[in-house]
Amino acid sequence: MQLFDSHAHLLDEKFTADFDEVMTNVNDHMALVMNVGCNLDDCRRTVRLAEQYDKIYAAVALHPNDANDFTDDLWQEICTLAAHDKVKAIGETGLDYYWDDAAPDVQKVLFIKHIDLARTLNKPLIIHDRDAHQDTIDLLKNQKAETIGGVFHSFSGSWEMAKIVLKMNFYISLSGPVTFKNANKLLEVAQNVPLDRLLIETDCPYMTPVPHRGKRNEPMYVRHIAEKIAELRGISPEEVAQATYENGKRLYRI
Ligand SMILES: [Zn+2]
């Protein structure tokens, strides 16, 4: 299967102990992995990782939960890293109202900076939206982000919301929760998103899909998400893998 994990955090400390083994699994089972940096150190190391491994590409940003860490110097370095050849997206950026690490207004200012950076560099956005659906959509619309495009990662909205996201020129990326028993509204999304606008991801080390739920997640488990979507749509897992692989390459311009 031609698997592209469109969103991973391989530099999380949960991978430290067996990093080489995880990378062997990537080499053996994966076509491509987009690794996402969330803070300055993570972004620096993500770019280095992408330089080391052919199959790894990078995205850089300051995560909305870390918005209070913003300084001009930090931002300057993120902008420099973002221009690197193997950095193919700006993210993850957006709004997170689940954790109250940073005030919504502080998150919004940072989000807009990332949108401007994506526009300047002509690279797509990776959107993090947790419990902030309406504000995320409103802000993207106000900033005319449809001219940039990108992906709503680990999408958690309804099919109604997905239609708005698709209209705004964004892709939908599904992760572990689509395999959970309580997936409910995500099943409708998985069935109805046009196959050429769908991505799959692990968001590892979190969001582990069934049948590994409860354990640490890793890129090769993205296969289970492809299988679940295939089952819901009545097509083969290979078909889902191939389509999402091509979509990822198109979106990230790989
Ligand atoms: Zn993430």
mmCIF file of C-alpha atoms and ligand atoms in Angstrom:
data_model
loop_
_atom_site.group_PDB
_atom_site.id
_atom_site.type_symbol
_atom_site.label_atom_id
_atom_site.label_comp_id
_atom_site.label_asym_id
_atom_site.label_seq_id
_atom_site.Cartn_x
_atom_site.Cartn_y
_atom_site.Cartn_z
ATOM 1 C CA MET A 1 0.000 0.000 0.000
ATOM 2 C CA GLN A 2 1.172 3.487 -0.905
ATOM 3 C CA LEU A 3 0.700 5.158 2.497
ATOM 4 C CA PHE A 4 1.238 8.850 3.213
ATOM 5 C CA ASP A 5 0.877 9.860 6.871
ATOM 6 C CA SER A 6 0.009 13.523 6.380
ATOM 7 C CA HIS A 7 0.589 14.536 10.031
ATOM 8 C CA ALA A 8 3.038 13.052 12.534
ATOM 9 C CA HIS A 9 5.098 14.217 15.520
ATOM 10 C CA LEU A 10 8.061 11.839 15.392
ATOM 11 C CA LEU A 11 10.181 14.066 17.619
ATOM 12 C CA ASP A 12 7.836 13.721 20.566
ATOM 13 C CA GLU A 13 9.616 12.317 23.615
ATOM 14 C CA LYS A 14 7.406 9.222 23.420
ATOM 15 C CA PHE A 15 9.591 8.117 20.485
ATOM 16 C CA THR A 16 12.947 8.728 22.131
ATOM 17 C CA ALA A 17 13.479 5.220 23.498
ATOM 18 C CA ASP A 18 12.935 3.331 20.218
ATOM 19 C CA PHE A 19 13.358 6.015 17.578
ATOM 20 C CA ASP A 20 15.468 3.862 15.234
ATOM 21 C CA GLU A 21 12.909 1.084 15.282
ATOM 22 C CA VAL A 22 10.100 3.536 14.468
ATOM 23 C CA MET A 23 12.128 4.941 11.564
ATOM 24 C CA THR A 24 12.772 1.409 10.290
ATOM 25 C CA ASN A 25 9.005 0.889 10.293
ATOM 26 C CA VAL A 26 8.622 4.141 8.353
ATOM 27 C CA ASN A 27 11.158 2.935 5.795
ATOM 28 C CA ASP A 28 9.548 -0.494 5.471
ATOM 29 C CA HIS A 29 5.854 0.455 5.448
ATOM 30 C CA MET A 30 5.455 4.092 4.450
ATOM 31 C CA ALA A 31 5.679 6.028 1.196
ATOM 32 C CA LEU A 32 5.867 9.469 2.847
ATOM 33 C CA VAL A 33 5.424 11.139 6.232
ATOM 34 C CA MET A 34 4.753 14.820 6.958
ATOM 35 C CA ASN A 35 6.371 15.615 10.296
ATOM 36 C CA VAL A 36 4.955 18.646 12.082
ATOM 37 C CA GLY A 37 6.938 20.917 14.404
ATOM 38 C CA CYS A 38 5.032 22.660 17.203
ATOM 39 C CA ASN A 39 7.574 24.856 18.983
ATOM 40 C CA LEU A 40 10.909 26.377 17.988
ATOM 41 C CA ASP A 41 13.105 23.474 19.074
ATOM 42 C CA ASP A 42 10.709 20.951 17.537
ATOM 43 C CA CYS A 43 10.738 22.928 14.261
ATOM 44 C CA ARG A 44 14.546 23.050 14.122
ATOM 45 C CA ARG A 45 14.750 19.301 14.699
ATOM 46 C CA THR A 46 11.934 18.612 12.221
ATOM 47 C CA VAL A 47 13.870 20.343 9.447
ATOM 48 C CA ARG A 48 16.975 18.327 10.343
ATOM 49 C CA LEU A 49 14.953 15.093 10.322
ATOM 50 C CA ALA A 50 13.604 15.911 6.860
ATOM 51 C CA GLU A 51 17.137 16.588 5.647
ATOM 52 C CA GLN A 52 18.213 13.152 6.930
ATOM 53 C CA TYR A 53 15.366 10.997 5.586
ATOM 54 C CA ASP A 54 14.073 11.062 2.008
ATOM 55 C CA LYS A 55 10.583 9.952 3.014
ATOM 56 C CA ILE A 56 10.126 12.685 5.625
ATOM 57 C CA TYR A 57 8.869 16.172 4.836
ATOM 58 C CA ALA A 58 8.419 18.995 7.329
ATOM 59 C CA ALA A 59 5.880 21.567 8.466
ATOM 60 C CA VAL A 60 6.771 24.326 10.922
ATOM 61 C CA ALA A 61 4.779 26.633 13.188
ATOM 62 C CA LEU A 62 4.238 27.766 16.730
ATOM 63 C CA HIS A 63 1.268 25.732 18.014
ATOM 64 C CA PRO A 64 -1.721 27.769 19.285
ATOM 65 C CA ASN A 65 -1.308 26.184 22.725
ATOM 66 C CA ASP A 66 2.197 27.696 22.830
ATOM 67 C CA ALA A 67 1.087 31.135 21.649
ATOM 68 C CA ASN A 68 2.331 32.757 24.870
ATOM 69 C CA ASP A 69 5.899 31.760 23.937
ATOM 70 C CA PHE A 70 5.860 34.170 20.997
ATOM 71 C CA THR A 71 8.778 36.575 20.672
ATOM 72 C CA ASP A 72 10.037 38.460 17.616
ATOM 73 C CA ASP A 73 13.269 36.454 17.611
ATOM 74 C CA LEU A 74 11.426 33.141 17.789
ATOM 75 C CA TRP A 75 9.140 34.185 14.948
ATOM 76 C CA GLN A 76 12.078 35.300 12.830
ATOM 77 C CA GLU A 77 13.643 31.871 13.125
ATOM 78 C CA ILE A 78 10.369 30.068 12.323
ATOM 79 C CA CYS A 79 10.093 32.201 9.179
ATOM 80 C CA THR A 80 13.648 31.267 8.177
ATOM 81 C CA LEU A 81 12.989 27.551 8.765
ATOM 82 C CA ALA A 82 9.704 27.806 6.853
ATOM 83 C CA ALA A 83 11.564 28.804 3.706
ATOM 84 C CA HIS A 84 13.609 25.563 3.720
ATOM 85 C CA ASP A 85 13.147 23.338 0.635
ATOM 86 C CA LYS A 86 11.780 20.369 2.551
ATOM 87 C CA VAL A 87 9.311 22.446 4.544
ATOM 88 C CA LYS A 88 6.138 21.959 2.530
ATOM 89 C CA ALA A 89 3.503 23.505 4.811
ATOM 90 C CA ILE A 90 2.930 26.098 7.521
ATOM 91 C CA GLY A 91 1.407 24.489 10.582
ATOM 92 C CA GLU A 92 0.023 23.357 12.680
ATOM 93 C CA THR A 93 -1.661 26.652 13.360
ATOM 94 C CA GLY A 94 -5.193 27.618 14.305
ATOM 95 C CA LEU A 95 -7.296 27.820 17.444
ATOM 96 C CA ASP A 96 -7.579 25.557 20.462
ATOM 97 C CA TYR A 97 -10.332 26.341 22.950
ATOM 98 C CA TYR A 98 -10.104 22.947 24.641
ATOM 99 C CA TRP A 99 -6.926 23.795 26.533
ATOM 100 C CA ASP A 100 -6.788 27.307 27.998
ATOM 101 C CA ASP A 101 -3.003 27.670 27.632
ATOM 102 C CA ALA A 102 -3.356 30.900 25.651
ATOM 103 C CA ALA A 103 -6.202 33.418 25.403
ATOM 104 C CA PRO A 104 -8.279 33.263 22.185
ATOM 105 C CA ASP A 105 -7.197 36.774 21.160
ATOM 106 C CA VAL A 106 -3.517 35.856 21.518
ATOM 107 C CA GLN A 107 -4.093 32.695 19.463
ATOM 108 C CA LYS A 108 -5.872 34.668 16.745
ATOM 109 C CA VAL A 109 -3.016 37.145 16.329
ATOM 110 C CA LEU A 110 -0.571 34.251 15.964
ATOM 111 C CA PHE A 111 -2.875 32.392 13.553
ATOM 112 C CA ILE A 112 -3.000 35.451 11.265
ATOM 113 C CA LYS A 113 0.806 35.674 11.286
ATOM 114 C CA HIS A 114 0.977 32.077 10.059
ATOM 115 C CA ILE A 115 -1.572 32.737 7.324
ATOM 116 C CA ASP A 116 0.483 35.718 6.136
ATOM 117 C CA LEU A 117 3.641 33.597 6.171
ATOM 118 C CA ALA A 118 1.947 30.845 4.139
ATOM 119 C CA ARG A 119 0.829 33.445 1.604
ATOM 120 C CA THR A 120 4.310 34.964 1.356
ATOM 121 C CA LEU A 121 6.013 31.588 0.853
ATOM 122 C CA ASN A 122 3.213 30.117 -1.262
ATOM 123 C CA LYS A 123 2.925 27.036 0.986
ATOM 124 C CA PRO A 124 -0.342 25.481 2.239
ATOM 125 C CA LEU A 125 -1.649 25.703 5.809
ATOM 126 C CA ILE A 126 -2.125 22.846 8.272
ATOM 127 C CA ILE A 127 -5.041 23.884 10.467
ATOM 128 C CA HIS A 128 -5.467 22.835 14.086
ATOM 129 C CA ASP A 129 -9.057 23.434 15.214
ATOM 130 C CA ARG A 130 -10.082 22.070 18.578
ATOM 131 C CA ASP A 131 -13.462 23.129 19.953
ATOM 132 C CA ALA A 132 -13.150 26.314 17.879
ATOM 133 C CA HIS A 133 -14.969 25.456 14.633
ATOM 134 C CA GLN A 134 -16.836 28.721 14.082
ATOM 135 C CA ASP A 135 -13.980 31.075 14.980
ATOM 136 C CA THR A 136 -11.538 29.078 12.833
ATOM 137 C CA ILE A 137 -13.819 29.243 9.781
ATOM 138 C CA ASP A 138 -14.594 32.935 10.353
ATOM 139 C CA LEU A 139 -10.944 33.883 10.707
ATOM 140 C CA LEU A 140 -9.888 31.933 7.599
ATOM 141 C CA LYS A 141 -12.688 33.579 5.622
ATOM 142 C CA ASN A 142 -11.745 37.061 6.851
ATOM 143 C CA GLN A 143 -8.130 36.447 5.871
ATOM 144 C CA LYS A 144 -9.161 35.109 2.440
ATOM 145 C CA ALA A 145 -7.267 31.904 3.146
ATOM 146 C CA GLU A 146 -9.048 30.117 0.287
ATOM 147 C CA THR A 147 -6.410 31.625 -1.988
ATOM 148 C CA ILE A 148 -3.762 29.689 -0.005
ATOM 149 C CA GLY A 149 -5.530 26.430 0.833
ATOM 150 C CA GLY A 150 -4.338 23.660 3.070
ATOM 151 C CA VAL A 151 -5.783 20.966 5.272
ATOM 152 C CA PHE A 152 -7.937 20.724 8.384
ATOM 153 C CA HIS A 153 -5.893 18.138 10.244
ATOM 154 C CA SER A 154 -7.481 15.499 12.477
ATOM 155 C CA PHE A 155 -10.839 16.838 11.355
ATOM 156 C CA SER A 156 -13.436 16.681 14.125
ATOM 157 C CA GLY A 157 -16.408 18.562 12.666
ATOM 158 C CA SER A 158 -19.665 17.479 11.060
ATOM 159 C CA TRP A 159 -20.336 16.821 7.375
ATOM 160 C CA GLU A 160 -22.043 20.240 7.314
ATOM 161 C CA MET A 161 -18.795 21.855 8.432
ATOM 162 C CA ALA A 162 -16.755 19.699 6.059
ATOM 163 C CA LYS A 163 -18.732 21.110 3.131
ATOM 164 C CA ILE A 164 -17.759 24.655 4.192
ATOM 165 C CA VAL A 165 -14.109 23.617 4.573
ATOM 166 C CA LEU A 166 -14.082 22.003 1.106
ATOM 167 C CA LYS A 167 -15.652 25.102 -0.420
ATOM 168 C CA MET A 168 -12.837 27.163 1.124
ATOM 169 C CA ASN A 169 -10.298 25.147 -0.881
ATOM 170 C CA PHE A 170 -9.093 23.061 2.085
ATOM 171 C CA TYR A 171 -8.597 19.299 2.291
ATOM 172 C CA ILE A 172 -9.978 17.150 5.118
ATOM 173 C CA SER A 173 -7.617 14.858 6.998
ATOM 174 C CA LEU A 174 -8.970 11.999 9.090
ATOM 175 C CA SER A 175 -7.140 10.359 11.991
ATOM 176 C CA GLY A 176 -7.665 7.634 14.621
ATOM 177 C CA PRO A 177 -11.087 8.766 15.907
ATOM 178 C CA VAL A 178 -12.742 7.626 12.646
ATOM 179 C CA THR A 179 -11.984 4.066 13.821
ATOM 180 C CA PHE A 180 -13.482 4.586 17.298
ATOM 181 C CA LYS A 181 -16.845 3.132 18.344
ATOM 182 C CA ASN A 182 -18.253 6.611 19.014
ATOM 183 C CA ALA A 183 -17.110 8.049 15.655
ATOM 184 C CA ASN A 184 -20.721 9.028 14.804
ATOM 185 C CA LYS A 185 -20.556 12.208 12.690
ATOM 186 C CA LEU A 186 -17.052 11.387 11.422
ATOM 187 C CA LEU A 187 -18.466 8.353 9.606
ATOM 188 C CA GLU A 188 -20.625 10.635 7.476
ATOM 189 C CA VAL A 189 -17.574 12.784 6.737
ATOM 190 C CA ALA A 190 -15.482 9.724 5.805
ATOM 191 C CA GLN A 191 -18.181 8.526 3.427
ATOM 192 C CA ASN A 192 -18.852 11.822 1.705
ATOM 193 C CA VAL A 193 -15.627 13.793 1.313
ATOM 194 C CA PRO A 194 -14.713 13.604 -2.385
ATOM 195 C CA LEU A 195 -11.894 11.064 -2.685
ATOM 196 C CA ASP A 196 -9.627 13.667 -4.269
ATOM 197 C CA ARG A 197 -9.916 15.973 -1.214
ATOM 198 C CA LEU A 198 -9.188 13.460 1.528
ATOM 199 C CA LEU A 199 -5.976 12.909 3.502
ATOM 200 C CA ILE A 200 -5.182 10.417 6.251
ATOM 201 C CA GLU A 201 -2.881 10.897 9.232
ATOM 202 C CA THR A 202 -1.870 9.424 12.561
ATOM 203 C CA ASP A 203 -1.139 12.649 14.514
ATOM 204 C CA CYS A 204 1.164 10.216 16.355
ATOM 205 C CA PRO A 205 2.083 9.639 19.159
ATOM 206 C CA TYR A 206 -1.546 10.477 19.999
ATOM 207 C CA MET A 207 -4.915 9.518 18.473
ATOM 208 C CA THR A 208 -4.028 5.822 18.112
ATOM 209 C CA PRO A 209 -6.507 4.003 15.845
ATOM 210 C CA VAL A 210 -8.287 0.756 16.657
ATOM 211 C CA PRO A 211 -6.967 -2.007 17.055
ATOM 212 C CA HIS A 212 -3.978 -0.353 18.784
ATOM 213 C CA ARG A 213 -6.044 2.145 20.787
ATOM 214 C CA GLY A 214 -4.490 2.727 24.212
ATOM 215 C CA LYS A 215 -0.948 2.197 22.911
ATOM 216 C CA ARG A 216 1.416 4.753 21.432
ATOM 217 C CA ASN A 217 0.628 5.638 17.831
ATOM 218 C CA GLU A 218 3.168 5.596 14.966
ATOM 219 C CA PRO A 219 3.048 6.350 11.199
ATOM 220 C CA MET A 220 2.563 2.766 9.981
ATOM 221 C CA TYR A 221 -0.747 2.554 11.877
ATOM 222 C CA VAL A 222 -2.227 4.971 9.318
ATOM 223 C CA ARG A 223 -3.071 1.763 7.428
ATOM 224 C CA HIS A 224 -5.937 1.161 9.870
ATOM 225 C CA ILE A 225 -7.441 4.525 9.014
ATOM 226 C CA ALA A 226 -7.241 3.722 5.295
ATOM 227 C CA GLU A 227 -8.907 0.370 5.964
ATOM 228 C CA LYS A 228 -11.742 1.918 7.969
ATOM 229 C CA ILE A 229 -12.451 4.564 5.329
ATOM 230 C CA ALA A 230 -12.328 1.881 2.616
ATOM 231 C CA GLU A 231 -14.856 -0.227 4.517
ATOM 232 C CA LEU A 232 -17.189 2.768 4.927
ATOM 233 C CA ARG A 233 -16.978 3.661 1.235
ATOM 234 C CA GLY A 234 -17.069 0.120 -0.132
ATOM 235 C CA ILE A 235 -13.738 0.413 -1.930
ATOM 236 C CA SER A 236 -10.339 -1.212 -1.347
ATOM 237 C CA PRO A 237 -7.797 0.049 1.220
ATOM 238 C CA GLU A 238 -5.278 0.274 -1.629
ATOM 239 C CA GLU A 239 -7.566 2.700 -3.422
ATOM 240 C CA VAL A 240 -7.861 4.925 -0.326
ATOM 241 C CA ALA A 241 -4.095 4.760 0.205
ATOM 242 C CA GLN A 242 -3.327 5.638 -3.420
ATOM 243 C CA ALA A 243 -5.800 8.537 -3.528
ATOM 244 C CA THR A 244 -4.672 10.057 -0.225
ATOM 245 C CA TYR A 245 -1.022 9.636 -1.259
ATOM 246 C CA GLU A 246 -1.624 11.533 -4.485
ATOM 247 C CA ASN A 247 -3.710 14.173 -2.675
ATOM 248 C CA GLY A 248 -0.934 14.720 -0.143
ATOM 249 C CA LYS A 249 1.661 15.116 -2.869
ATOM 250 C CA ARG A 250 -0.585 17.573 -4.711
ATOM 251 C CA LEU A 251 -1.418 19.621 -1.608
ATOM 252 C CA TYR A 252 2.147 19.777 -0.269
ATOM 253 C CA ARG A 253 3.639 20.127 -3.783
ATOM 254 C CA ILE A 254 5.963 17.157 -3.396
HETATM 255 ZN ZN ZN B 1 -0.521 17.529 15.416
#
